[in-house]
Amino acid sequence: MDISLTGELGDFLRSRRARIRPEEVGLPGHGRRRVPGLRREEVAQLAGVSVDYYIRLEQGRGPSVSDAVLDAIGRVLRLDDTEQQYLRTVARPAARRTAAAGPAPQRVRPGLRLLLDTMEKAPAFVLGRRMDVLAWNALGDAVAGFSQMPTGERNMPRQVFLNPQARELYPDWPAVAAETVAYLRLDAGNHPRDKRLATLVGELSLGSEDFRRLWADHQVKEKTYGAKRMLHPVVGELTMPYETLTVTGEPDQMLVVYTPEPGSRTADRLTLLASWAASPAV
C-alpha cells in the first residue's frame, strides 16, 4: 500500500467532510445528496475561499496554502487540535520530513536505557518510528513479553492486529486498535516517504480487515496519556494508566510509562509479577 503525498490530503479532507451534517453548520439538511456530509462547494463557501481553490487543494494541486485558510477549513470541518496540526502537515508536502528509503536504525541513548532500569515498580518502554518497540525495562517485559518476540515483530500495530492473542490480552481491544491506527496515521503524515512504514501498512492491510477499515477512516490522535486494561496470563486483569513523554533530542522516540496507583490491586499484581519474572526457571 502506498502512502501518497497527494492522496493523503484529499482522503483526509473528504473523510472530515463526510462526518459533518449540513444542519450542524447552518445549511439545510434536506434535498438529495449523493455523498454524506458537506459538499466541497459548501466547505469552500463556509471557509471563505473559492470553490476552484478548495477543489485544487483537496486534489493536492493547489499552491502553498496559508495558516489562515487552513484554520478556516479546520473550523468548518470541526477539527480538534491534533487534526488541525495534521492538516497543516499533509497540506505542505515540501515542508514535511523527507525520510530516505532506508533511514538509519533508531538507537536508544544509554542514559535513557539506564532511566528505564531505574523504574523498578513501573512497566516502561520506548517507542520509535512506526511504533517500533526499541527498549524496555524488566517489568515492561514481564507485562508485554517484548524479549520473547522475534526482532522484526517488536512493533505495537503488528502485535495488536496480527498477534492472535491480542484480543485476549486487551479486553477493550476495539478501543486499543482504534487508538493504535490513529497514532500510526499521524506518524504517516509526518513521514510520508518512509518505505518501511508503507510496507508495514501494506502488511497490516493484507492481514487484518479491522486494520483496513480503521485505516480508511483517517482518524488521527496523539499518544499522550490514558489507560489500558490487560488480561495477563499470569496475574490476571491489570488496569494500567499510562503517560507518554517525547524524548528530548529524539523527537521520533517516546517513553511510555504505566503508572498504577500505589496500593491498588494492579500495583499489588505487578509486584507479584515482578517477583515471578525474577524467579529462576526450574
Tab-separated table of C-alpha atoms in Angstrom:
chain	number	residue	atom	x	y	z
A	1	MET	CA	0.000	0.000	0.000
A	2	ASP	CA	1.342	3.408	-0.952
A	3	ILE	CA	1.280	6.362	1.417
A	4	SER	CA	0.681	9.113	-1.110
A	5	LEU	CA	1.557	12.762	-0.518
A	6	THR	CA	-1.332	13.935	-2.650
A	7	GLY	CA	-3.846	11.262	-1.772
A	8	GLU	CA	-3.402	11.642	1.960
A	9	LEU	CA	-4.543	15.276	1.980
A	10	GLY	CA	-7.562	14.618	-0.240
A	11	ASP	CA	-8.596	11.467	1.607
A	12	PHE	CA	-8.321	13.239	4.951
A	13	LEU	CA	-10.410	16.226	3.868
A	14	ARG	CA	-13.057	14.015	2.283
A	15	SER	CA	-13.301	11.899	5.431
A	16	ARG	CA	-13.722	15.016	7.588
A	17	ARG	CA	-16.342	16.453	5.230
A	18	ALA	CA	-18.326	13.236	5.376
A	19	ARG	CA	-18.777	13.382	9.138
A	20	ILE	CA	-20.289	16.909	9.240
A	21	ARG	CA	-24.058	17.136	8.776
A	22	PRO	CA	-25.158	20.246	6.834
A	23	GLU	CA	-27.509	21.360	9.601
A	24	GLU	CA	-24.565	21.409	12.040
A	25	VAL	CA	-23.096	24.349	10.129
A	26	GLY	CA	-26.329	26.177	9.399
A	27	LEU	CA	-27.070	24.681	5.986
A	28	PRO	CA	-30.352	23.000	5.010
A	29	GLY	CA	-30.112	19.260	5.509
A	30	HIS	CA	-32.904	18.287	3.143
A	31	GLY	CA	-32.519	17.540	-0.538
A	32	ARG	CA	-30.813	14.807	-2.458
A	33	ARG	CA	-27.147	14.198	-1.666
A	34	ARG	CA	-25.016	11.638	-3.409
A	35	VAL	CA	-22.464	11.523	-0.583
A	36	PRO	CA	-22.800	12.024	3.173
A	37	GLY	CA	-21.708	15.216	4.839
A	38	LEU	CA	-20.707	18.510	3.281
A	39	ARG	CA	-20.078	19.103	-0.409
A	40	ARG	CA	-16.798	20.651	-1.496
A	41	GLU	CA	-18.502	23.872	-2.571
A	42	GLU	CA	-20.137	24.146	0.856
A	43	VAL	CA	-16.801	23.842	2.625
A	44	ALA	CA	-15.345	26.465	0.297
A	45	GLN	CA	-18.232	28.854	0.925
A	46	LEU	CA	-18.073	28.479	4.694
A	47	ALA	CA	-14.275	28.816	4.743
A	48	GLY	CA	-14.338	31.930	2.570
A	49	VAL	CA	-12.333	30.571	-0.372
A	50	SER	CA	-13.275	29.935	-3.981
A	51	VAL	CA	-14.660	26.566	-4.967
A	52	ASP	CA	-11.885	26.101	-7.522
A	53	TYR	CA	-9.230	26.863	-4.886
A	54	TYR	CA	-10.688	24.336	-2.462
A	55	ILE	CA	-11.032	21.640	-5.151
A	56	ARG	CA	-7.408	22.116	-6.182
A	57	LEU	CA	-6.360	21.944	-2.527
A	58	GLU	CA	-8.279	18.719	-1.963
A	59	GLN	CA	-6.720	17.269	-5.111
A	60	GLY	CA	-3.246	18.255	-3.961
A	61	ARG	CA	-2.803	20.663	-6.883
A	62	GLY	CA	-3.053	23.938	-5.023
A	63	PRO	CA	-0.317	26.475	-4.270
A	64	SER	CA	1.244	26.888	-0.855
A	65	VAL	CA	-1.671	27.424	1.477
A	66	SER	CA	-1.685	29.888	4.365
A	67	ASP	CA	-2.347	29.150	8.021
A	68	ALA	CA	-5.401	31.417	7.832
A	69	VAL	CA	-7.009	29.300	5.092
A	70	LEU	CA	-6.176	26.021	6.839
A	71	ASP	CA	-7.553	27.386	10.120
A	72	ALA	CA	-10.768	28.433	8.359
A	73	ILE	CA	-11.160	24.985	6.794
A	74	GLY	CA	-10.414	23.388	10.145
A	75	ARG	CA	-13.163	25.416	11.816
A	76	VAL	CA	-15.678	24.399	9.145
A	77	LEU	CA	-14.719	20.725	9.494
A	78	ARG	CA	-14.600	20.989	13.295
A	79	LEU	CA	-11.082	19.626	13.568
A	80	ASP	CA	-9.566	19.186	17.002
A	81	ASP	CA	-6.030	20.437	17.745
A	82	THR	CA	-4.344	17.212	16.613
A	83	GLU	CA	-6.367	17.063	13.394
A	84	GLN	CA	-5.638	20.730	12.675
A	85	GLN	CA	-1.900	20.196	13.055
A	86	TYR	CA	-2.156	17.097	10.883
A	87	LEU	CA	-3.947	19.123	8.192
A	88	ARG	CA	-1.099	21.631	8.187
A	89	THR	CA	1.421	18.819	7.887
A	90	VAL	CA	-0.167	16.994	4.954
A	91	ALA	CA	-1.107	20.226	3.159
A	92	ARG	CA	2.549	21.223	2.868
A	93	PRO	CA	4.485	18.311	1.401
A	94	ALA	CA	7.568	20.416	0.702
A	95	ALA	CA	7.867	21.258	4.394
A	96	ARG	CA	7.482	17.709	5.600
A	97	ARG	CA	10.306	15.454	6.598
A	98	THR	CA	11.798	13.597	3.669
A	99	ALA	CA	12.941	10.360	5.223
A	100	ALA	CA	15.164	8.333	2.968
A	101	ALA	CA	14.035	4.981	1.655
A	102	GLY	CA	16.332	3.306	4.140
A	103	PRO	CA	16.630	5.541	7.239
A	104	ALA	CA	19.273	4.688	9.780
A	105	PRO	CA	18.080	2.360	12.553
A	106	GLN	CA	16.947	4.219	15.641
A	107	ARG	CA	19.133	3.929	18.709
A	108	VAL	CA	18.182	4.453	22.345
A	109	ARG	CA	20.659	6.544	24.308
A	110	PRO	CA	22.497	4.761	27.161
A	111	GLY	CA	21.124	7.311	29.613
A	112	LEU	CA	17.559	6.532	28.581
A	113	ARG	CA	18.184	2.807	28.982
A	114	LEU	CA	19.527	3.497	32.470
A	115	LEU	CA	16.434	5.541	33.254
A	116	LEU	CA	14.244	2.618	32.190
A	117	ASP	CA	16.080	0.268	34.510
A	118	THR	CA	15.630	2.595	37.491
A	119	MET	CA	11.828	2.339	37.124
A	120	GLU	CA	11.574	-0.898	39.035
A	121	LYS	CA	7.909	-0.520	40.023
A	122	ALA	CA	6.603	0.860	36.730
A	123	PRO	CA	6.454	-1.023	33.426
A	124	ALA	CA	8.091	1.196	30.820
A	125	PHE	CA	9.305	1.029	27.236
A	126	VAL	CA	10.449	3.252	24.385
A	127	LEU	CA	8.557	3.504	21.103
A	128	GLY	CA	10.167	4.753	17.924
A	129	ARG	CA	9.028	5.364	14.379
A	130	ARG	CA	6.127	3.203	13.176
A	131	MET	CA	5.540	2.375	16.878
A	132	ASP	CA	8.518	0.004	16.881
A	133	VAL	CA	9.465	-1.080	20.405
A	134	LEU	CA	13.097	-0.009	20.860
A	135	ALA	CA	13.780	-0.719	24.536
A	136	TRP	CA	12.031	-1.761	27.757
A	137	ASN	CA	12.634	-2.401	31.432
A	138	ALA	CA	12.248	-5.701	33.278
A	139	LEU	CA	8.682	-5.068	34.440
A	140	GLY	CA	7.632	-3.833	31.000
A	141	ASP	CA	8.979	-7.072	29.575
A	142	ALA	CA	7.114	-9.099	32.204
A	143	VAL	CA	3.871	-7.376	31.204
A	144	ALA	CA	4.234	-7.442	27.409
A	145	GLY	CA	6.850	-10.114	26.694
A	146	PHE	CA	8.911	-7.936	24.343
A	147	SER	CA	12.021	-10.089	24.680
A	148	GLN	CA	10.079	-13.163	23.540
A	149	MET	CA	9.034	-11.512	20.269
A	150	PRO	CA	11.149	-12.002	17.147
A	151	THR	CA	13.148	-8.844	16.489
A	152	GLY	CA	11.154	-7.922	13.389
A	153	GLU	CA	7.838	-8.245	15.231
A	154	ARG	CA	8.543	-5.818	18.085
A	155	ASN	CA	6.026	-3.357	16.782
A	156	MET	CA	2.796	-2.340	18.509
A	157	PRO	CA	0.468	-2.259	15.454
A	158	ARG	CA	1.768	-5.638	14.330
A	159	GLN	CA	1.116	-7.099	17.780
A	160	VAL	CA	-2.355	-5.557	18.058
A	161	PHE	CA	-3.591	-6.699	14.641
A	162	LEU	CA	-1.577	-9.785	13.713
A	163	ASN	CA	-0.990	-11.493	17.061
A	164	PRO	CA	-3.887	-13.930	17.687
A	165	GLN	CA	-3.556	-13.405	21.460
A	166	ALA	CA	-4.069	-9.633	21.276
A	167	ARG	CA	-7.850	-9.767	21.711
A	168	GLU	CA	-7.377	-11.823	24.866
A	169	LEU	CA	-4.643	-9.548	26.207
A	170	TYR	CA	-6.742	-6.397	25.702
A	171	PRO	CA	-10.357	-6.770	26.929
A	172	ASP	CA	-11.062	-3.394	25.273
A	173	TRP	CA	-9.415	-4.443	22.025
A	174	PRO	CA	-11.575	-2.275	19.692
A	175	ALA	CA	-10.533	0.884	21.543
A	176	VAL	CA	-6.869	-0.160	21.627
A	177	ALA	CA	-6.966	-0.956	17.907
A	178	ALA	CA	-8.536	2.402	17.004
A	179	GLU	CA	-6.021	4.326	19.117
A	180	THR	CA	-3.117	2.422	17.559
A	181	VAL	CA	-4.209	3.148	13.986
A	182	ALA	CA	-4.911	6.806	14.766
A	183	TYR	CA	-1.354	7.290	16.021
A	184	LEU	CA	0.145	5.329	13.128
A	185	ARG	CA	-1.788	7.575	10.718
A	186	LEU	CA	-0.274	10.601	12.469
A	187	ASP	CA	3.199	9.122	12.006
A	188	ALA	CA	2.462	8.504	8.322
A	189	GLY	CA	1.579	12.175	7.868
A	190	ASN	CA	4.897	13.230	9.376
A	191	HIS	CA	6.938	10.712	7.359
A	192	PRO	CA	5.122	10.114	4.066
A	193	ARG	CA	8.195	8.795	2.242
A	194	ASP	CA	9.082	6.128	4.773
A	195	LYS	CA	9.021	2.935	2.726
A	196	ARG	CA	9.235	0.761	5.828
A	197	LEU	CA	6.069	2.412	7.097
A	198	ALA	CA	4.363	1.843	3.750
A	199	THR	CA	5.407	-1.815	3.892
A	200	LEU	CA	4.007	-2.128	7.424
A	201	VAL	CA	0.689	-0.571	6.387
A	202	GLY	CA	0.505	-2.945	3.458
A	203	GLU	CA	1.233	-5.969	5.635
A	204	LEU	CA	-1.381	-4.964	8.191
A	205	SER	CA	-3.938	-4.249	5.467
A	206	LEU	CA	-3.464	-7.694	3.958
A	207	GLY	CA	-3.582	-9.425	7.324
A	208	SER	CA	-6.419	-7.620	9.085
A	209	GLU	CA	-9.813	-6.468	7.847
A	210	ASP	CA	-10.158	-4.414	11.037
A	211	PHE	CA	-6.961	-2.555	10.239
A	212	ARG	CA	-8.132	-1.808	6.679
A	213	ARG	CA	-11.400	-0.389	7.994
A	214	LEU	CA	-9.744	1.773	10.653
A	215	TRP	CA	-7.005	2.996	8.306
A	216	ALA	CA	-9.611	4.079	5.768
A	217	ASP	CA	-11.379	6.110	8.472
A	218	HIS	CA	-8.446	8.572	8.629
A	219	GLN	CA	-8.622	9.230	12.360
A	220	VAL	CA	-5.523	10.886	13.837
A	221	LYS	CA	-4.641	11.028	17.511
A	222	GLU	CA	-1.628	11.811	19.657
A	223	LYS	CA	-0.466	9.169	22.101
A	224	THR	CA	-0.251	11.252	25.281
A	225	TYR	CA	-1.924	9.591	28.259
A	226	GLY	CA	-4.766	7.258	29.028
A	227	ALA	CA	-5.421	3.837	30.492
A	228	LYS	CA	-5.470	0.269	29.210
A	229	ARG	CA	-6.920	-2.869	30.655
A	230	MET	CA	-4.872	-6.009	30.161
A	231	LEU	CA	-5.646	-9.612	30.974
A	232	HIS	CA	-2.220	-11.004	31.853
A	233	PRO	CA	-1.872	-14.801	31.656
A	234	VAL	CA	-0.037	-14.977	34.994
A	235	VAL	CA	-1.555	-12.338	37.300
A	236	GLY	CA	-4.933	-11.642	35.676
A	237	GLU	CA	-6.528	-8.295	34.951
A	238	LEU	CA	-4.425	-5.136	35.142
A	239	THR	CA	-5.780	-1.592	34.888
A	240	MET	CA	-2.853	0.419	33.585
A	241	PRO	CA	-2.906	4.219	33.386
A	242	TYR	CA	-0.038	5.443	31.221
A	243	GLU	CA	1.881	8.595	30.423
A	244	THR	CA	3.746	9.153	27.164
A	245	LEU	CA	6.708	11.531	27.063
A	246	THR	CA	8.612	12.704	23.993
A	247	VAL	CA	12.336	12.094	24.401
A	248	THR	CA	14.183	15.409	24.251
A	249	GLY	CA	16.627	15.388	21.363
A	250	GLU	CA	14.896	12.358	19.816
A	251	PRO	CA	11.527	13.658	18.563
A	252	ASP	CA	10.618	10.299	16.997
A	253	GLN	CA	11.032	8.431	20.280
A	254	MET	CA	8.504	8.243	23.108
A	255	LEU	CA	8.923	6.951	26.635
A	256	VAL	CA	5.742	5.143	27.690
A	257	VAL	CA	5.339	4.534	31.424
A	258	TYR	CA	2.483	2.660	33.061
A	259	THR	CA	1.568	4.380	36.326
A	260	PRO	CA	-0.657	2.172	38.503
A	261	GLU	CA	-1.922	3.824	41.656
A	262	PRO	CA	0.155	2.769	44.692
A	263	GLY	CA	-1.722	0.258	46.831
A	264	SER	CA	-4.153	-0.612	44.058
A	265	ARG	CA	-4.930	-4.156	43.018
A	266	THR	CA	-2.961	-3.606	39.821
A	267	ALA	CA	0.090	-2.368	41.771
A	268	ASP	CA	-0.056	-5.451	44.000
A	269	ARG	CA	-0.324	-7.716	40.970
A	270	LEU	CA	2.619	-6.007	39.321
A	271	THR	CA	4.690	-6.630	42.442
A	272	LEU	CA	3.727	-10.285	42.218
A	273	LEU	CA	4.565	-10.304	38.516
A	274	ALA	CA	7.983	-8.755	39.172
A	275	SER	CA	8.750	-11.495	41.706
A	276	TRP	CA	7.560	-14.176	39.301
A	277	ALA	CA	9.694	-12.771	36.472
A	278	ALA	CA	12.769	-12.588	38.701
A	279	SER	CA	12.402	-16.182	39.878
A	280	PRO	CA	14.845	-18.565	38.157
A	281	ALA	CA	13.253	-21.062	35.817
A	282	VAL	CA	13.045	-24.535	37.301
